[in-house]
Short mmCIF file of C-alpha atoms in Angstrom, two decimals:
data_model
loop_
_atom_site.label_atom_id
_atom_site.label_comp_id
_atom_site.label_asym_id
_atom_site.label_seq_id
_atom_site.Cartn_x
_atom_site.Cartn_y
_atom_site.Cartn_z
CA MET A 1 127.62 127.67 99.90
CA SER A 2 125.99 130.26 102.16
CA PHE A 3 122.64 131.43 100.90
CA ASN A 4 120.13 134.07 101.85
CA PRO A 5 116.79 133.52 100.08
CA ALA A 6 115.60 137.09 100.59
CA ALA A 7 118.73 138.58 99.05
CA ALA A 8 118.70 136.09 96.21
CA ALA A 9 115.04 136.81 95.46
CA VAL A 10 115.65 140.55 95.22
CA TRP A 11 118.73 139.98 93.05
CA ARG A 12 116.87 137.67 90.68
CA PHE A 13 113.93 140.08 90.51
CA TRP A 14 116.23 142.88 89.39
CA ILE A 15 118.69 141.19 87.03
CA THR A 16 116.11 139.24 85.05
CA GLY A 17 114.73 142.52 83.79
CA LEU A 18 111.36 142.10 85.50
CA ALA A 19 112.03 145.30 87.41
CA ASP A 20 114.70 147.84 86.56
CA ASP A 21 114.43 149.50 89.94
CA ARG A 22 117.83 149.83 91.55
CA ALA A 23 116.50 151.99 94.36
CA PHE A 24 114.05 149.24 95.36
CA ALA A 25 116.71 146.54 95.07
CA MET A 26 119.20 148.55 97.12
CA GLN A 27 116.72 149.35 99.87
CA ALA A 28 115.57 145.74 100.05
CA LEU A 29 119.14 144.46 100.25
CA GLU A 30 120.04 147.04 102.89
CA ASN A 31 117.11 145.75 104.92
CA VAL A 32 118.41 142.21 104.52
CA THR A 33 121.92 143.15 105.65
CA VAL A 34 120.46 144.81 108.74
CA ALA A 35 118.25 141.79 109.52
CA VAL A 36 121.04 139.30 108.78
CA PRO A 37 124.25 141.24 109.55
CA HIS A 38 126.47 138.17 109.23
CA SER A 39 125.29 137.23 105.74
CA GLY A 40 128.22 137.58 103.36
CA ILE A 41 126.09 136.84 100.31
CA ALA A 42 123.57 139.57 101.16
CA LEU A 43 126.38 142.09 101.56
CA ALA A 44 127.97 140.97 98.28
CA TYR A 45 124.64 141.41 96.47
CA LEU A 46 124.28 144.87 98.00
CA ALA A 47 127.80 145.82 96.90
CA THR A 48 127.05 144.63 93.37
CA THR A 49 123.86 146.67 93.25
CA ARG A 50 125.77 149.73 94.44
CA CYS A 51 128.34 149.05 91.75
CA GLU A 52 125.62 149.12 89.09
CA ALA A 53 124.02 152.21 90.59
CA PHE A 54 127.36 154.01 90.61
CA PHE A 55 127.99 153.34 86.94
CA ALA A 56 124.41 154.32 86.08
CA SER A 57 124.93 157.73 87.69
CA GLN A 58 128.60 158.28 86.79
CA THR A 59 128.61 157.66 83.06
CA ASP A 60 132.20 158.76 82.49
CA ALA A 61 133.74 156.99 85.48
CA LEU A 62 136.00 153.98 84.99
CA MET A 63 136.94 153.31 88.61
CA LEU A 64 134.71 152.13 91.44
CA PRO A 65 134.82 154.12 94.69
CA SER A 66 136.77 152.49 97.51
CA ASP A 67 133.77 152.13 99.82
CA VAL A 68 132.09 149.74 97.34
CA LEU A 69 135.25 147.65 97.12
CA ASP A 70 135.41 147.57 100.92
CA MET A 71 131.93 146.05 100.98
CA PHE A 72 133.07 143.21 98.72
CA GLU A 73 136.02 142.55 101.03
CA ARG A 74 133.79 142.54 104.12
CA ALA A 75 131.44 140.12 102.39
CA ARG A 76 134.38 137.84 101.64
CA SER A 77 135.46 137.88 105.29
CA LEU A 78 131.92 136.94 106.36
CA ALA A 79 131.65 134.06 103.90
CA PRO A 80 135.15 132.82 103.09
CA GLY A 81 135.22 130.48 100.13
CA ASP A 82 131.59 131.04 99.13
CA PRO A 83 131.56 130.79 95.30
CA TRP A 84 128.84 133.42 94.84
CA VAL A 85 130.64 135.90 97.11
CA GLU A 86 133.89 135.26 95.24
CA LEU A 87 132.18 135.73 91.89
CA LEU A 88 130.52 138.99 92.91
CA ARG A 89 133.79 140.25 94.40
CA CYS A 90 135.53 139.49 91.09
CA TYR A 91 132.85 141.57 89.38
CA GLY A 92 133.70 144.52 91.59
CA LEU A 93 137.46 144.13 91.20
CA LEU A 94 137.09 143.84 87.44
CA PHE A 95 135.49 147.28 87.24
CA ALA A 96 138.07 148.65 89.66
CA ARG A 97 140.70 147.62 87.08
CA LYS A 98 142.22 145.11 89.52
CA THR A 99 142.11 142.21 87.08
CA THR A 100 145.37 140.58 88.14
CA ALA A 101 143.90 140.05 91.61
CA ILE A 102 141.08 137.87 90.28
CA GLU A 103 142.90 135.53 87.89
CA PRO A 104 143.37 132.63 90.37
CA VAL A 105 139.82 133.04 91.69
CA ILE A 106 138.34 132.93 88.19
CA ALA A 107 140.33 129.80 87.42
CA GLY A 108 138.81 128.13 90.49
CA LEU A 109 135.28 129.32 89.74
CA LYS A 110 135.38 127.74 86.28
CA VAL A 111 135.18 124.27 87.84
CA VAL A 112 132.49 125.02 90.45
CA PRO A 113 129.11 123.37 89.75
CA SER A 114 126.86 126.31 89.06
CA SER A 115 123.40 127.50 88.17
CA GLY A 116 122.46 129.35 85.02
CA SER A 117 122.76 132.76 86.69
CA PHE A 118 126.19 131.90 88.07
CA SER A 119 127.44 130.64 84.69
CA GLY A 120 126.05 133.68 82.90
CA MET A 121 127.74 136.14 85.24
CA LEU A 122 131.03 134.24 85.09
CA GLY A 123 130.77 134.33 81.31
CA GLY A 124 130.29 138.09 81.42
CA ILE A 125 133.42 138.51 83.54
CA LEU A 126 135.42 136.26 81.21
CA LEU A 127 134.22 138.33 78.26
CA ALA A 128 135.42 141.53 79.90
CA LEU A 129 138.77 139.80 80.49
CA ASP A 130 138.99 139.01 76.76
CA ASP A 131 138.79 135.25 77.29
CA LEU A 132 136.33 134.85 74.43
CA PRO A 133 136.28 131.02 74.10
CA ASP A 134 135.50 130.43 77.77
CA ALA A 135 133.17 133.42 77.87
CA ARG A 136 131.15 131.97 75.02
CA GLN A 137 130.98 128.58 76.73
CA PHE A 138 129.72 129.96 80.06
CA LEU A 139 127.30 132.46 78.54
CA ALA A 140 125.79 129.72 76.40
CA ARG A 141 125.61 127.35 79.37
CA GLY A 142 123.92 130.02 81.47
CA LEU A 143 121.25 130.58 78.83
CA VAL A 144 120.56 126.85 78.57
CA ASP A 145 120.23 126.51 82.34
CA ALA A 146 118.26 129.74 82.74
CA PRO A 147 116.55 130.84 79.50
CA GLN A 148 115.26 133.99 81.21
CA GLN A 149 118.81 135.17 81.88
CA PRO A 150 119.41 138.93 81.76
CA TYR A 151 119.70 140.23 78.24
CA TRP A 152 123.38 141.08 78.79
CA SER A 153 124.23 137.38 78.49
CA ARG A 154 122.65 137.34 75.04
CA VAL A 155 124.32 140.63 74.11
CA GLY A 156 127.65 139.14 75.16
CA LEU A 157 127.15 136.19 72.83
CA VAL A 158 126.30 138.54 69.95
CA ALA A 159 129.46 140.55 70.61
CA ILE A 160 131.57 137.38 70.60
CA GLU A 161 129.96 136.05 67.41
CA LEU A 162 130.47 139.41 65.69
CA THR A 163 134.14 139.38 66.73
CA ARG A 164 134.50 135.81 65.45
CA ASP A 165 133.00 137.06 62.17
CA ASP A 166 130.09 134.63 62.45
CA ILE A 167 127.57 137.20 61.29
CA ALA A 168 124.78 134.69 60.74
CA ALA A 169 125.05 133.48 64.33
CA ALA A 170 125.21 137.07 65.61
CA ALA A 171 122.05 137.94 63.67
CA ARG A 172 120.24 134.88 65.06
CA SER A 173 121.27 135.77 68.61
CA LEU A 174 120.05 139.32 68.14
CA GLU A 175 116.58 138.00 67.39
CA GLU A 176 116.44 136.75 71.00
CA ILE A 177 117.02 140.23 72.42
CA PRO A 178 114.07 142.64 72.84
CA THR A 179 114.35 145.76 70.72
CA ARG A 180 115.27 149.19 72.02
CA ILE A 181 116.88 147.99 75.22
CA ASP A 182 119.73 150.49 75.52
CA PRO A 183 122.27 152.37 73.40
CA VAL A 184 124.90 149.62 73.55
CA VAL A 185 122.50 146.98 72.25
CA GLN A 186 121.34 149.24 69.43
CA THR A 187 124.94 150.05 68.51
CA ILE A 188 125.73 146.35 68.22
CA ARG A 189 122.58 145.90 66.13
CA ALA A 190 123.90 148.59 63.79
CA ALA A 191 127.30 146.90 63.58
CA VAL A 192 125.77 143.52 62.72
CA ALA A 193 123.50 145.13 60.10
CA CYS A 194 126.55 146.79 58.52
CA ARG A 195 128.36 143.46 58.34
CA ARG A 196 125.28 141.95 56.67
CA GLY A 197 125.36 144.73 54.08
CA ASP A 198 122.10 146.36 55.18
CA LEU A 199 123.30 149.93 55.67
CA GLY A 200 119.75 151.30 55.73
CA ALA A 201 118.82 149.23 58.77
CA ALA A 202 122.20 149.97 60.33
CA ARG A 203 121.61 153.71 60.06
CA GLU A 204 118.17 153.34 61.62
CA PHE A 205 119.67 151.46 64.57
CA ALA A 206 122.35 154.15 64.94
CA GLU A 207 119.67 156.84 64.97
CA GLU A 208 117.75 154.90 67.62
CA THR A 209 120.95 154.81 69.66
CA LEU A 210 121.00 158.60 69.67
CA ASP A 211 117.27 158.70 70.49
CA LEU A 212 118.00 156.60 73.56
CA CYS A 213 121.11 158.50 74.54
CA GLU A 214 121.82 161.86 72.93
CA GLU A 215 125.32 161.99 74.37
CA PHE A 216 126.31 158.53 73.17
CA PRO A 217 129.19 159.75 70.95
CA ARG A 218 130.75 161.42 74.00
CA PHE A 219 130.85 158.46 76.35
CA GLY A 220 129.71 155.50 74.24
CA GLU A 221 133.15 153.99 73.95
CA ILE A 222 133.83 154.17 77.65
CA MET A 223 130.46 152.47 78.31
CA MET A 224 131.31 149.61 75.98
CA ARG A 225 134.87 149.18 77.23
CA ARG A 226 133.54 148.60 80.74
CA PHE A 227 131.87 145.39 79.60
CA PHE A 228 133.77 144.34 76.46
CA PRO A 229 137.50 143.98 75.75
CA ASP A 230 139.23 146.25 73.28
CA ARG A 231 139.15 143.84 70.37
CA VAL A 232 135.38 143.45 70.65
CA VAL A 233 134.81 147.21 70.78
CA ASP A 234 137.26 147.70 67.91
CA THR A 235 135.35 145.11 65.87
CA VAL A 236 132.13 147.08 66.42
CA ALA A 237 133.91 150.31 65.45
CA ARG A 238 135.27 148.81 62.21
CA ALA A 239 131.86 147.40 61.32
CA LEU A 240 130.29 150.86 61.69
CA GLU A 241 132.83 152.61 59.44
CA PRO A 242 130.58 152.55 56.31
CA LEU A 243 128.09 154.79 58.16
CA ALA A 244 130.78 157.46 58.75
CA LEU A 245 129.31 158.31 62.15
CA GLY A 246 132.56 159.52 63.65
CA TRP A 247 132.06 157.28 66.68
CA PHE A 248 134.95 155.54 68.48
CA HIS A 249 137.60 157.74 66.87
CA ASP A 250 138.19 160.10 69.78
CA PRO A 251 138.22 158.12 73.06
CA PRO A 252 137.35 160.16 76.16
CA ALA A 253 140.38 161.66 77.90
CA GLU A 254 139.76 159.55 80.98
CA ALA A 255 139.83 156.36 78.93
CA ALA A 256 143.12 157.40 77.38
CA ALA A 257 144.54 158.26 80.80
CA GLU A 258 143.49 154.97 82.34
CA GLY A 259 144.58 152.91 79.37
CA THR A 260 142.64 149.99 77.99
CA ARG A 261 141.83 146.89 79.96
CA ASN A 262 144.34 144.12 79.42
CA SER A 263 143.52 140.48 79.96
CA PRO A 264 145.46 138.70 82.70
CA TYR A 265 145.28 135.64 80.45
CA HIS A 266 147.58 137.15 77.80
#
């Protein structure tokens, strides 16, 4: 496996939540790719950071721009067969709605010996692909191997447990997530509280969601469908029905035009 310590250090610094500074991460990774132009892993990390930055600035967009996808392909050509490069490329293709192109790669990555970060990210991809059993396995493995994993791994487990109707487990997992992280986390908190019968707490979480993101009802569903499959988002929507918020009933036009993400495993 090719490895660039500088790129990996910047990536770890960002994704563990110690610094939510995409501009810093991107500039540092660009410096690495200039200093080490033949490093496929550095280029793949840079492409992933640009992917995140794009979605942070284009809240209604479902499709990645072609130049970001080209970076993933160049990284692959520089480091053919590198598991990390393949995993990061799958991440990009997933959000470009090219899921059928990654099915054989994902199958191979499942058997690669991996670190906690690798397992956690693979679990997140499997969750987006609606492979909930394997997603749960890899997310849990990632958290055991790397307890300081990004909070999205823990959020993914909560979403799976809620969908499996294991509300007690979902509530326990939520206790491991810091409060007031982002609108998606608070929305899931509200859904779990509803399922526990605590509508007062659920309404408070929903109000906090709007405090964090006033336009959440407009693009909240499209945000969640980027990272979760339809049945998970639909479970959250059904759980929130007692609050009569009117969320998730009118999907954005772009989401309707693109259609929902289908799992290549179905």
